[in-house]
mmCIF file of C-alpha atoms in Angstrom:
data_model
loop_
_atom_site.group_PDB
_atom_site.id
_atom_site.type_symbol
_atom_site.label_atom_id
_atom_site.label_comp_id
_atom_site.label_asym_id
_atom_site.label_seq_id
_atom_site.Cartn_x
_atom_site.Cartn_y
_atom_site.Cartn_z
ATOM 1 C CA MET Z 284 0.000 0.000 0.000
ATOM 2 C CA ALA Z 285 2.879 2.413 0.701
ATOM 3 C CA ASP Z 286 3.883 2.579 -2.946
ATOM 4 C CA ILE Z 287 0.266 3.044 -4.029
ATOM 5 C CA LEU Z 288 -0.311 5.903 -1.617
ATOM 6 C CA LYS Z 289 3.110 7.596 -1.791
ATOM 7 C CA GLY Z 290 2.774 11.210 -2.905
ATOM 8 C CA ASN Z 291 5.245 13.349 -4.752
ATOM 9 C CA TYR Z 292 5.021 16.573 -2.792
ATOM 10 C CA ASP Z 293 4.728 17.700 0.825
ATOM 11 C CA LEU Z 294 1.768 19.583 2.150
ATOM 12 C CA PRO Z 295 2.486 22.645 4.319
ATOM 13 C CA VAL Z 296 0.013 21.395 6.940
ATOM 14 C CA LYS Z 297 0.834 18.359 9.014
ATOM 15 C CA ASN Z 298 -2.116 16.079 9.593
ATOM 16 C CA PRO Z 299 -2.666 15.125 13.221
ATOM 17 C CA ASP Z 300 -1.285 11.707 14.021
ATOM 18 C CA PRO Z 301 -3.962 9.377 15.409
ATOM 19 C CA LYS Z 302 -1.348 8.141 17.899
ATOM 20 C CA ASP Z 303 -1.378 11.633 19.462
ATOM 21 C CA VAL Z 304 -4.990 11.124 20.544
ATOM 22 C CA ASN Z 305 -5.473 10.180 24.179
ATOM 23 C CA PRO Z 306 -7.353 6.947 24.961
ATOM 24 C CA PHE Z 307 -10.541 8.752 26.004
ATOM 25 C CA GLU Z 308 -10.594 10.713 22.786
ATOM 26 C CA ALA Z 309 -9.805 7.566 20.804
ATOM 27 C CA LYS Z 310 -12.760 5.756 22.327
ATOM 28 C CA ALA Z 311 -15.110 8.629 21.578
ATOM 29 C CA LEU Z 312 -13.684 8.948 18.063
ATOM 30 C CA GLU Z 313 -14.455 5.289 17.458
ATOM 31 C CA LYS Z 314 -18.109 6.019 18.068
ATOM 32 C CA LEU Z 315 -17.991 9.045 15.763
ATOM 33 C CA GLY Z 316 -16.554 7.079 12.919
ATOM 34 C CA GLY Z 317 -18.909 6.165 10.140
ATOM 35 C CA SER Z 318 -19.058 2.924 8.289
ATOM 36 C CA ILE Z 319 -16.145 1.393 6.511
ATOM 37 C CA ALA Z 320 -14.121 3.544 4.124
ATOM 38 C CA PHE Z 321 -10.997 2.763 2.215
ATOM 39 C CA ILE Z 322 -10.389 4.129 -1.207
ATOM 40 C CA MET Z 323 -8.113 2.294 -3.574
ATOM 41 C CA LYS Z 324 -6.128 4.879 -5.475
ATOM 42 C CA ASP Z 325 -6.053 3.069 -8.808
ATOM 43 C CA ARG Z 326 -9.748 3.586 -9.723
ATOM 44 C CA THR Z 327 -10.701 0.216 -8.289
ATOM 45 C CA PHE Z 328 -14.239 0.332 -6.998
ATOM 46 C CA LYS Z 329 -14.929 -3.385 -7.349
ATOM 47 C CA TRP Z 330 -12.178 -5.877 -6.626
ATOM 48 C CA GLU Z 331 -11.840 -9.638 -6.753
ATOM 49 C CA PRO Z 332 -8.642 -11.653 -6.641
ATOM 50 C CA PRO Z 333 -7.302 -12.864 -9.964
ATOM 51 C CA LYS Z 334 -8.897 -16.149 -10.990
ATOM 52 C CA SER Z 335 -5.466 -17.757 -10.981
ATOM 53 C CA GLU Z 336 -5.114 -17.043 -7.277
ATOM 54 C CA PRO Z 337 -6.957 -19.466 -5.003
ATOM 55 C CA PRO Z 338 -8.769 -18.083 -1.933
ATOM 56 C CA ARG Z 339 -6.441 -17.978 1.035
ATOM 57 C CA PRO Z 340 -7.532 -19.999 4.075
ATOM 58 C CA MET U 243 -15.664 26.976 15.526
ATOM 59 C CA SER U 244 -15.002 24.534 12.743
ATOM 60 C CA LEU U 245 -11.243 24.008 13.263
ATOM 61 C CA LEU U 246 -11.943 21.444 15.948
ATOM 62 C CA GLY U 247 -14.432 19.744 13.654
ATOM 63 C CA HIS U 248 -11.915 19.574 10.823
ATOM 64 C CA ARG U 249 -9.295 18.071 13.146
ATOM 65 C CA ILE U 250 -11.728 15.403 14.275
ATOM 66 C CA SER U 251 -12.646 14.707 10.665
ATOM 67 C CA ASP U 252 -8.991 14.082 9.825
ATOM 68 C CA LEU U 253 -8.799 11.406 12.514
ATOM 69 C CA LEU U 254 -11.891 9.527 11.497
ATOM 70 C CA HIS U 255 -10.442 7.121 8.979
ATOM 71 C CA GLU U 256 -8.366 5.339 11.604
ATOM 72 C CA ALA U 257 -11.198 5.529 14.124
ATOM 73 C CA THR U 258 -13.633 4.052 11.651
ATOM 74 C CA PHE U 259 -11.368 1.166 10.804
ATOM 75 C CA LEU U 260 -10.977 0.312 14.478
ATOM 76 C CA LYS U 261 -14.694 0.560 15.082
ATOM 77 C CA THR U 262 -16.122 -1.294 12.154
ATOM 78 C CA SER U 263 -13.607 -3.853 10.953
ATOM 79 C CA SER U 264 -13.946 -6.233 13.899
ATOM 80 C CA ILE U 265 -17.748 -6.029 13.993
ATOM 81 C CA GLY U 266 -17.975 -6.266 10.211
ATOM 82 C CA LEU U 267 -15.778 -9.337 10.131
ATOM 83 C CA ALA U 268 -17.750 -11.008 12.915
ATOM 84 C CA ASN U 269 -20.977 -10.340 11.013
ATOM 85 C CA ALA U 270 -19.436 -11.697 7.818
ATOM 86 C CA ARG U 271 -18.661 -14.959 9.599
ATOM 87 C CA MET U 272 -22.280 -15.266 10.709
ATOM 88 C CA ASN U 273 -23.664 -14.209 7.329
ATOM 89 C CA ALA U 274 -21.399 -16.553 5.381
ATOM 90 C CA ARG U 275 -23.721 -19.502 5.836
ATOM 91 C CA LYS U 276 -26.537 -17.505 4.176
ATOM 92 C CA VAL U 277 -24.622 -16.387 1.107
ATOM 93 C CA GLN U 278 -26.180 -17.934 -1.949
ATOM 94 C CA TYR U 279 -25.835 -15.071 -4.429
ATOM 95 C CA THR U 280 -23.359 -12.215 -4.681
ATOM 96 C CA VAL U 281 -23.570 -8.963 -6.613
ATOM 97 C CA ASN U 282 -22.018 -10.875 -9.496
ATOM 98 C CA HIS U 283 -25.418 -12.534 -9.846
ATOM 99 C CA VAL U 284 -27.474 -9.352 -9.769
ATOM 100 C CA PRO U 285 -29.956 -9.236 -12.619
ATOM 101 C CA VAL U 286 -29.745 -5.777 -14.177
ATOM 102 C CA PRO U 287 -32.815 -4.482 -15.985
ATOM 103 C CA SER U 288 -31.987 -3.448 -19.508
ATOM 104 C CA TYR U 289 -34.007 -0.256 -19.453
ATOM 105 C CA GLY U 290 -31.975 2.929 -19.714
ATOM 106 C CA ASP U 291 -28.340 3.724 -19.016
ATOM 107 C CA SER U 292 -29.056 5.767 -15.910
ATOM 108 C CA CYS U 293 -29.560 5.051 -12.249
ATOM 109 C CA LEU U 294 -31.023 7.167 -9.510
ATOM 110 C CA VAL U 295 -29.584 6.676 -6.033
ATOM 111 C CA ILE U 296 -31.928 7.695 -3.246
ATOM 112 C CA GLY U 297 -30.099 8.669 -0.073
ATOM 113 C CA ALA U 298 -31.824 9.519 3.167
ATOM 114 C CA GLY U 299 -30.622 13.056 3.806
ATOM 115 C CA PRO U 300 -32.991 15.821 4.917
ATOM 116 C CA SER U 301 -33.412 17.256 1.406
ATOM 117 C CA LEU U 302 -35.312 14.154 0.400
ATOM 118 C CA LYS U 303 -38.319 15.267 2.398
ATOM 119 C CA ARG U 304 -37.678 19.025 2.175
ATOM 120 C CA ASN U 305 -37.821 18.879 -1.618
ATOM 121 C CA GLN U 306 -40.392 16.042 -1.881
ATOM 122 C CA SER U 307 -37.908 14.286 -4.138
ATOM 123 C CA ILE U 308 -39.576 10.890 -3.925
ATOM 124 C CA ARG U 309 -42.918 12.286 -4.992
ATOM 125 C CA LYS U 310 -41.314 14.058 -7.961
ATOM 126 C CA ILE U 311 -39.659 10.824 -9.041
ATOM 127 C CA SER U 312 -42.821 8.762 -8.683
ATOM 128 C CA LYS U 313 -44.832 11.252 -10.744
ATOM 129 C CA SER U 314 -42.226 11.437 -13.501
ATOM 130 C CA ASP U 315 -41.669 9.241 -16.535
ATOM 131 C CA TYR U 316 -38.204 8.287 -15.336
ATOM 132 C CA ASP U 317 -37.347 4.871 -16.734
ATOM 133 C CA GLY U 318 -33.940 4.195 -15.232
ATOM 134 C CA ILE U 319 -32.990 2.002 -12.311
ATOM 135 C CA ILE U 320 -33.731 3.121 -8.768
ATOM 136 C CA VAL U 321 -31.416 2.203 -5.902
ATOM 137 C CA ALA U 322 -32.478 3.216 -2.402
ATOM 138 C CA VAL U 323 -30.360 3.175 0.715
ATOM 139 C CA ASP U 324 -31.895 1.299 3.633
ATOM 140 C CA GLY U 325 -32.839 4.505 5.451
ATOM 141 C CA ALA U 326 -34.894 5.720 2.465
ATOM 142 C CA LEU U 327 -36.700 2.462 1.699
ATOM 143 C CA ALA U 328 -39.776 3.043 3.857
ATOM 144 C CA ALA U 329 -40.198 6.604 2.576
ATOM 145 C CA CYS U 330 -40.076 5.317 -1.017
ATOM 146 C CA LEU U 331 -42.631 2.604 -0.358
ATOM 147 C CA ARG U 332 -44.947 5.020 1.457
ATOM 148 C CA GLU U 333 -44.998 7.175 -1.688
ATOM 149 C CA GLY U 334 -45.605 4.187 -3.922
ATOM 150 C CA LEU U 335 -42.262 4.517 -5.677
ATOM 151 C CA ARG U 336 -40.826 1.488 -7.485
ATOM 152 C CA VAL U 337 -37.456 0.544 -5.956
ATOM 153 C CA ASP U 338 -35.294 -1.920 -7.858
ATOM 154 C CA TYR U 339 -32.545 -2.347 -5.279
ATOM 155 C CA VAL U 340 -31.995 -1.498 -1.627
ATOM 156 C CA VAL U 341 -28.495 -1.228 -0.170
ATOM 157 C CA SER U 342 -27.416 -1.826 3.401
ATOM 158 C CA LEU U 343 -23.944 -1.521 4.912
ATOM 159 C CA ASP U 344 -23.918 -0.373 8.506
ATOM 160 C CA THR U 345 -22.867 -2.837 11.202
ATOM 161 C CA HIS U 346 -25.164 -1.589 13.977
ATOM 162 C CA PRO U 347 -26.601 -4.643 15.734
ATOM 163 C CA ASP U 348 -30.205 -3.486 16.052
ATOM 164 C CA ARG U 349 -30.835 -0.077 14.464
ATOM 165 C CA ILE U 350 -30.555 -0.987 10.804
ATOM 166 C CA VAL U 351 -33.272 -3.627 10.813
ATOM 167 C CA ARG U 352 -35.750 -0.852 11.719
ATOM 168 C CA TRP U 353 -35.417 0.534 8.203
ATOM 169 C CA PHE U 354 -36.965 -2.726 6.990
ATOM 170 C CA GLY U 355 -39.500 -2.923 9.816
ATOM 171 C CA ASP U 356 -38.315 -4.551 13.023
ATOM 172 C CA PRO U 357 -40.428 -7.488 14.144
ATOM 173 C CA LEU U 358 -38.639 -7.465 17.528
ATOM 174 C CA LEU U 359 -39.006 -3.758 18.278
ATOM 175 C CA SER U 360 -40.691 -4.281 21.632
ATOM 176 C CA THR U 361 -37.725 -6.301 22.890
ATOM 177 C CA ARG U 362 -35.012 -3.792 21.983
ATOM 178 C CA ARG U 363 -33.060 -1.799 24.534
ATOM 179 C CA GLU U 364 -34.051 1.845 24.952
ATOM 180 C CA ASP U 365 -32.594 3.968 22.151
ATOM 181 C CA ASP U 366 -33.650 7.492 21.277
ATOM 182 C CA TYR U 367 -31.967 7.366 17.872
ATOM 183 C CA PHE U 368 -35.148 7.031 15.791
ATOM 184 C CA ARG U 369 -36.954 9.713 17.744
ATOM 185 C CA ARG U 370 -34.045 12.096 17.044
ATOM 186 C CA GLN U 371 -32.805 11.125 13.576
ATOM 187 C CA ASP U 372 -33.445 13.260 10.520
ATOM 188 C CA LEU U 373 -33.051 10.513 7.899
ATOM 189 C CA ASP U 374 -36.727 9.563 7.948
ATOM 190 C CA PRO U 375 -38.599 12.142 10.037
ATOM 191 C CA ASP U 376 -41.814 10.130 9.736
ATOM 192 C CA LEU U 377 -40.300 7.682 12.191
ATOM 193 C CA ASN U 378 -39.711 10.352 14.823
ATOM 194 C CA GLY U 379 -43.034 9.835 16.549
ATOM 195 C CA SER U 380 -45.383 6.892 17.159
ATOM 196 C CA GLU U 381 -42.513 4.473 16.819
ATOM 197 C CA THR U 382 -44.536 1.308 17.270
ATOM 198 C CA GLU U 383 -47.232 2.345 14.829
ATOM 199 C CA LYS U 384 -44.713 3.478 12.194
ATOM 200 C CA ASN U 385 -42.747 0.292 12.622
ATOM 201 C CA GLU U 386 -45.858 -1.785 11.975
ATOM 202 C CA GLU U 387 -46.573 0.243 8.869
ATOM 203 C CA THR U 388 -43.018 -0.311 7.625
ATOM 204 C CA ILE U 389 -43.243 -4.049 8.227
ATOM 205 C CA LYS U 390 -46.449 -4.231 6.174
ATOM 206 C CA LEU U 391 -45.045 -2.154 3.312
ATOM 207 C CA VAL U 392 -41.775 -4.074 3.107
ATOM 208 C CA ASN U 393 -43.574 -7.422 3.313
ATOM 209 C CA LYS U 394 -45.912 -6.339 0.524
ATOM 210 C CA HIS U 395 -43.275 -5.035 -1.866
ATOM 211 C CA GLY U 396 -40.144 -6.911 -0.834
ATOM 212 C CA TRP U 397 -40.472 -9.628 -3.446
ATOM 213 C CA LYS U 398 -39.905 -6.994 -6.166
ATOM 214 C CA ILE U 399 -36.747 -5.595 -4.587
ATOM 215 C CA ARG U 400 -33.248 -7.010 -4.669
ATOM 216 C CA ALA U 401 -31.305 -6.406 -1.438
ATOM 217 C CA LEU U 402 -27.650 -5.590 -2.058
ATOM 218 C CA LEU U 403 -26.246 -6.431 1.350
ATOM 219 C CA SER U 404 -22.765 -5.870 2.661
ATOM 220 C CA THR U 405 -21.448 -8.882 4.556
ATOM 221 C CA SER U 406 -20.869 -6.427 7.405
ATOM 222 C CA VAL U 407 -24.561 -6.057 8.223
ATOM 223 C CA ALA U 408 -26.005 -7.714 11.290
ATOM 224 C CA PRO U 409 -27.464 -11.157 10.509
ATOM 225 C CA GLU U 410 -30.895 -9.893 11.580
ATOM 226 C CA VAL U 411 -30.938 -7.520 8.621
ATOM 227 C CA ALA U 412 -30.403 -10.367 6.180
ATOM 228 C CA ALA U 413 -33.007 -12.470 7.975
ATOM 229 C CA ARG U 414 -35.548 -9.655 7.747
ATOM 230 C CA CYS U 415 -34.866 -9.172 4.024
ATOM 231 C CA ILE U 416 -35.337 -12.877 3.366
ATOM 232 C CA GLU U 417 -38.494 -12.917 5.482
ATOM 233 C CA ALA U 418 -39.869 -10.055 3.356
ATOM 234 C CA GLY U 419 -39.164 -11.898 0.124
ATOM 235 C CA MET U 420 -36.085 -9.932 -0.924
ATOM 236 C CA GLN U 421 -33.342 -12.148 -2.268
ATOM 237 C CA PRO U 422 -30.022 -10.825 -0.914
ATOM 238 C CA CYS U 423 -27.071 -10.360 -3.226
ATOM 239 C CA TRP U 424 -23.951 -9.967 -1.138
ATOM 240 C CA TRP U 425 -20.818 -7.875 -1.372
ATOM 241 C CA THR U 426 -17.758 -7.361 0.816
ATOM 242 C CA PRO U 427 -16.962 -3.804 1.921
ATOM 243 C CA ILE U 428 -13.407 -2.654 1.350
ATOM 244 C CA TYR U 429 -11.955 -2.000 4.818
ATOM 245 C CA ASP U 430 -8.320 -1.846 3.690
ATOM 246 C CA ASP U 431 -6.201 -2.842 0.704
ATOM 247 C CA PRO U 432 -7.194 -6.463 -0.047
ATOM 248 C CA ARG U 433 -3.940 -7.053 -1.904
ATOM 249 C CA GLN U 434 -1.845 -6.608 1.220
ATOM 250 C CA PRO U 435 -0.892 -9.380 3.668
ATOM 251 C CA GLY U 436 -3.150 -9.489 6.709
ATOM 252 C CA SER U 437 -5.913 -7.580 4.954
ATOM 253 C CA VAL U 438 -9.235 -7.565 6.805
ATOM 254 C CA THR U 439 -10.997 -7.128 3.474
ATOM 255 C CA ARG U 440 -9.352 -10.220 2.080
ATOM 256 C CA GLU U 441 -10.230 -12.190 5.176
ATOM 257 C CA ALA U 442 -13.850 -11.103 4.837
ATOM 258 C CA TYR U 443 -13.818 -11.895 1.108
ATOM 259 C CA ASN U 444 -12.531 -15.402 1.729
ATOM 260 C CA LEU U 445 -15.503 -16.146 3.969
ATOM 261 C CA THR U 446 -18.085 -15.594 1.232
ATOM 262 C CA LEU U 447 -16.283 -14.872 -2.091
ATOM 263 C CA ALA U 448 -18.565 -11.843 -2.420
ATOM 264 C CA PRO U 449 -16.831 -9.157 -4.530
ATOM 265 C CA CYS U 450 -15.137 -6.309 -2.662
ATOM 266 C CA ILE U 451 -16.754 -2.917 -3.122
ATOM 267 C CA ALA U 452 -15.507 0.539 -2.109
ATOM 268 C CA THR U 453 -17.971 2.265 0.192
ATOM 269 C CA GLY U 454 -16.785 5.820 0.831
ATOM 270 C CA GLY U 455 -17.714 5.334 4.464
ATOM 271 C CA ASN U 456 -21.492 5.324 4.223
ATOM 272 C CA VAL U 457 -24.372 3.516 2.575
ATOM 273 C CA GLY U 458 -25.227 6.382 0.202
ATOM 274 C CA SER U 459 -21.741 6.457 -1.286
ATOM 275 C CA ALA U 460 -21.748 2.651 -1.426
ATOM 276 C CA ALA U 461 -25.024 2.726 -3.344
ATOM 277 C CA TRP U 462 -23.445 5.140 -5.842
ATOM 278 C CA VAL U 463 -20.465 2.777 -6.280
ATOM 279 C CA LEU U 464 -22.784 -0.185 -6.833
ATOM 280 C CA ALA U 465 -24.723 1.848 -9.407
ATOM 281 C CA HIS U 466 -21.724 2.320 -11.669
ATOM 282 C CA SER U 467 -19.402 -0.552 -10.860
ATOM 283 C CA VAL U 468 -21.920 -3.386 -10.451
ATOM 284 C CA LEU U 469 -25.047 -2.215 -12.287
ATOM 285 C CA GLY U 470 -22.843 -0.618 -14.931
ATOM 286 C CA LYS U 471 -24.768 2.617 -15.338
ATOM 287 C CA GLN U 472 -22.992 5.494 -17.060
ATOM 288 C CA HIS U 473 -25.199 8.223 -15.602
ATOM 289 C CA VAL U 474 -25.836 8.173 -11.879
ATOM 290 C CA GLY U 475 -28.115 10.739 -10.288
ATOM 291 C CA MET U 476 -28.454 11.182 -6.552
ATOM 292 C CA VAL U 477 -31.068 12.636 -4.267
ATOM 293 C CA GLY U 478 -30.991 12.881 -0.484
ATOM 294 C CA MET U 479 -27.174 12.953 -0.476
ATOM 295 C CA ASP U 480 -26.849 15.957 1.790
ATOM 296 C CA PHE U 481 -23.920 14.966 4.002
ATOM 297 C CA GLY U 482 -25.081 17.728 6.297
ATOM 298 C CA TYR U 483 -27.922 19.233 8.275
ATOM 299 C CA ALA U 484 -30.506 21.719 7.107
ATOM 300 C CA PRO U 485 -30.494 25.262 8.489
ATOM 301 C CA GLY U 486 -32.138 25.346 11.886
ATOM 302 C CA THR U 487 -31.671 21.657 12.682
ATOM 303 C CA PRO U 488 -31.120 21.388 16.456
ATOM 304 C CA TYR U 489 -27.843 19.725 17.344
ATOM 305 C CA GLU U 490 -29.667 17.011 19.308
ATOM 306 C CA ARG U 491 -31.231 15.824 16.033
ATOM 307 C CA THR U 492 -27.881 15.241 14.368
ATOM 308 C CA GLN U 493 -26.559 11.743 13.805
ATOM 309 C CA TYR U 494 -23.689 11.856 16.251
ATOM 310 C CA TYR U 495 -25.029 14.221 18.883
ATOM 311 C CA HIS U 496 -24.380 11.920 21.831
ATOM 312 C CA GLU U 497 -20.961 10.980 20.518
ATOM 313 C CA MET U 498 -20.001 14.626 20.022
ATOM 314 C CA LYS U 499 -21.022 15.420 23.593
ATOM 315 C CA ALA U 500 -19.051 12.424 24.864
ATOM 316 C CA LEU U 501 -15.981 13.589 22.966
ATOM 317 C CA LEU U 502 -16.164 17.326 23.513
ATOM 318 C CA GLY U 503 -18.339 17.844 26.585
ATOM 319 C CA ASP U 504 -19.665 21.370 26.905
ATOM 320 C CA ARG U 505 -17.665 22.359 23.824
ATOM 321 C CA TYR U 506 -19.521 19.932 21.554
ATOM 322 C CA GLU U 507 -21.003 22.732 19.444
ATOM 323 C CA GLU U 508 -17.497 23.695 18.376
ATOM 324 C CA GLY U 509 -17.138 20.351 16.642
ATOM 325 C CA TYR U 510 -19.806 21.140 14.051
ATOM 326 C CA ILE U 511 -18.671 22.661 10.780
ATOM 327 C CA PRO U 512 -20.677 25.527 9.280
ATOM 328 C CA CYS U 513 -21.224 25.460 5.502
ATOM 329 C CA GLU U 514 -22.980 27.610 2.938
ATOM 330 C CA ASP U 515 -26.511 28.953 3.166
ATOM 331 C CA GLY U 516 -26.983 27.994 6.795
ATOM 332 C CA TRP U 517 -26.261 24.297 6.281
ATOM 333 C CA TYR U 518 -23.809 22.715 8.644
ATOM 334 C CA THR U 519 -22.205 19.344 9.061
ATOM 335 C CA ASP U 520 -20.354 17.250 11.595
ATOM 336 C CA PRO U 521 -16.874 15.760 11.327
ATOM 337 C CA THR U 522 -18.220 12.407 10.154
ATOM 338 C CA TYR U 523 -20.335 13.715 7.320
ATOM 339 C CA PHE U 524 -17.568 16.130 6.365
ATOM 340 C CA TRP U 525 -15.288 13.128 6.069
ATOM 341 C CA TYR U 526 -17.907 11.358 3.910
ATOM 342 C CA LYS U 527 -17.891 14.341 1.592
ATOM 343 C CA LYS U 528 -14.083 14.240 1.309
ATOM 344 C CA CYS U 529 -14.191 10.513 0.538
ATOM 345 C CA PHE U 530 -16.920 10.971 -2.053
ATOM 346 C CA LEU U 531 -15.063 13.730 -3.865
ATOM 347 C CA GLU U 532 -11.984 11.515 -4.001
ATOM 348 C CA MET U 533 -14.030 8.718 -5.544
ATOM 349 C CA ALA U 534 -16.005 10.968 -7.907
ATOM 350 C CA ALA U 535 -12.767 12.125 -9.470
ATOM 351 C CA LEU U 536 -11.938 8.484 -10.356
ATOM 352 C CA ALA U 537 -15.401 7.219 -11.221
ATOM 353 C CA PRO U 538 -16.297 5.582 -14.558
ATOM 354 C CA CYS U 539 -19.635 7.392 -14.681
ATOM 355 C CA LYS U 540 -21.096 10.854 -14.825
ATOM 356 C CA THR U 541 -22.415 11.872 -11.411
ATOM 357 C CA TYR U 542 -25.345 14.221 -11.005
ATOM 358 C CA ASN U 543 -26.178 15.557 -7.568
ATOM 359 C CA CYS U 544 -29.898 16.285 -7.719
ATOM 360 C CA THR U 545 -30.226 16.673 -3.952
ATOM 361 C CA ASP U 546 -30.756 20.450 -4.169
ATOM 362 C CA GLY U 547 -29.410 20.942 -0.675
ATOM 363 C CA GLY U 548 -26.631 19.753 1.569
ATOM 364 C CA ILE U 549 -22.913 20.247 1.107
ATOM 365 C CA LEU U 550 -21.869 17.820 -1.622
ATOM 366 C CA SER U 551 -20.362 19.646 -4.549
ATOM 367 C CA GLY U 552 -16.983 19.696 -6.232
ATOM 368 C CA ASP U 553 -15.004 18.363 -9.144
ATOM 369 C CA GLY U 554 -16.556 15.299 -10.723
ATOM 370 C CA ILE U 555 -20.069 16.187 -9.596
ATOM 371 C CA GLU U 556 -22.627 18.014 -11.688
ATOM 372 C CA CYS U 557 -25.206 19.672 -9.467
ATOM 373 C CA THR U 558 -28.448 19.693 -11.386
ATOM 374 C CA ARG U 559 -32.143 19.992 -10.666
ATOM 375 C CA LEU U 560 -33.926 16.707 -10.154
ATOM 376 C CA ASN U 561 -36.571 17.526 -12.761
ATOM 377 C CA THR U 562 -33.835 18.167 -15.311
ATOM 378 C CA PHE U 563 -32.311 14.731 -14.639
ATOM 379 C CA LEU U 564 -35.707 13.028 -14.732
ATOM 380 C CA ARG U 565 -36.667 14.646 -18.036
ATOM 381 C CA ARG U 566 -33.349 13.780 -19.607
ATOM 382 C CA PHE U 567 -33.622 10.094 -18.699
ATOM 383 C CA SER U 568 -37.336 9.553 -19.219
#
């Protein structure tokens, strides 16, 4: 994933690191979070493993 | 006021993964035994090359969007999110597909009519929520009405269910005559070792679908990447709260108070024309804009309200979309 997501410039603003959040905040943030979200950067909206690859156990 | 809200929004991706991946995976294990069809088996009607996604945001009722659609000659496919299903059926609108994603153990089944409502723990969510205001009062009576409507019309509707939903949701759909077609939500990169998505996929072999964090965005993804429609319109995709909405009627009111205490109002993010949003919905908007820029379809936001606009989205009047695709 690192080579998919690697950018080519630095933003002037540093995003807050989730590890900086205290445990109380983290717990409350968990409840604020919505449903699942991960966006694959290569225009993949629907993914299945290649047919040549068997399902892993 | 909104800086705090923006900061919270930036942290939500990690928080969401922590919150939903374990519950979603547990639900997938329980749902696996029920998986007969996946979205690869979805029959797609041949009429039209457009799809209308019906979200459950406040503009749906404010603009009487469902009534406009039902009175039009629109001949494309209609996909409703779970929270909009009852409103569509009350207005007599044909719904081809309903989508459900959320992992909540007992709230989501209410959108389909909850046969076990009287046994549930006390929860003020439906009295407060703005997704279907008709459910705010007379909960028992409205629930009975929803059960009847869904039972009557369910056989005509295909349920596109994420494997992350609680097993009760699938059971209710089957009870109502809806044949579920399953999909796996993308939690993380399925190509990486240790992927939760891949683990969930292996349980059911249901294709992995990007969700954008919420059922409305997921319905939009299904419209173009499963149903193959080139033109996808959306209504009720506000991602925010109408002017004048009291904070206690927002989706995450209790959670915002738990996180921020007396400063909870500072977590909300003001937008244009009196609309405002919370960190979660603001994050949904960011995710959607990222996806819209990559999408293989033309996206029309016909919500006529809310905060969703940007590159890759054409904001257009609903009547214009309906006329074009009638």
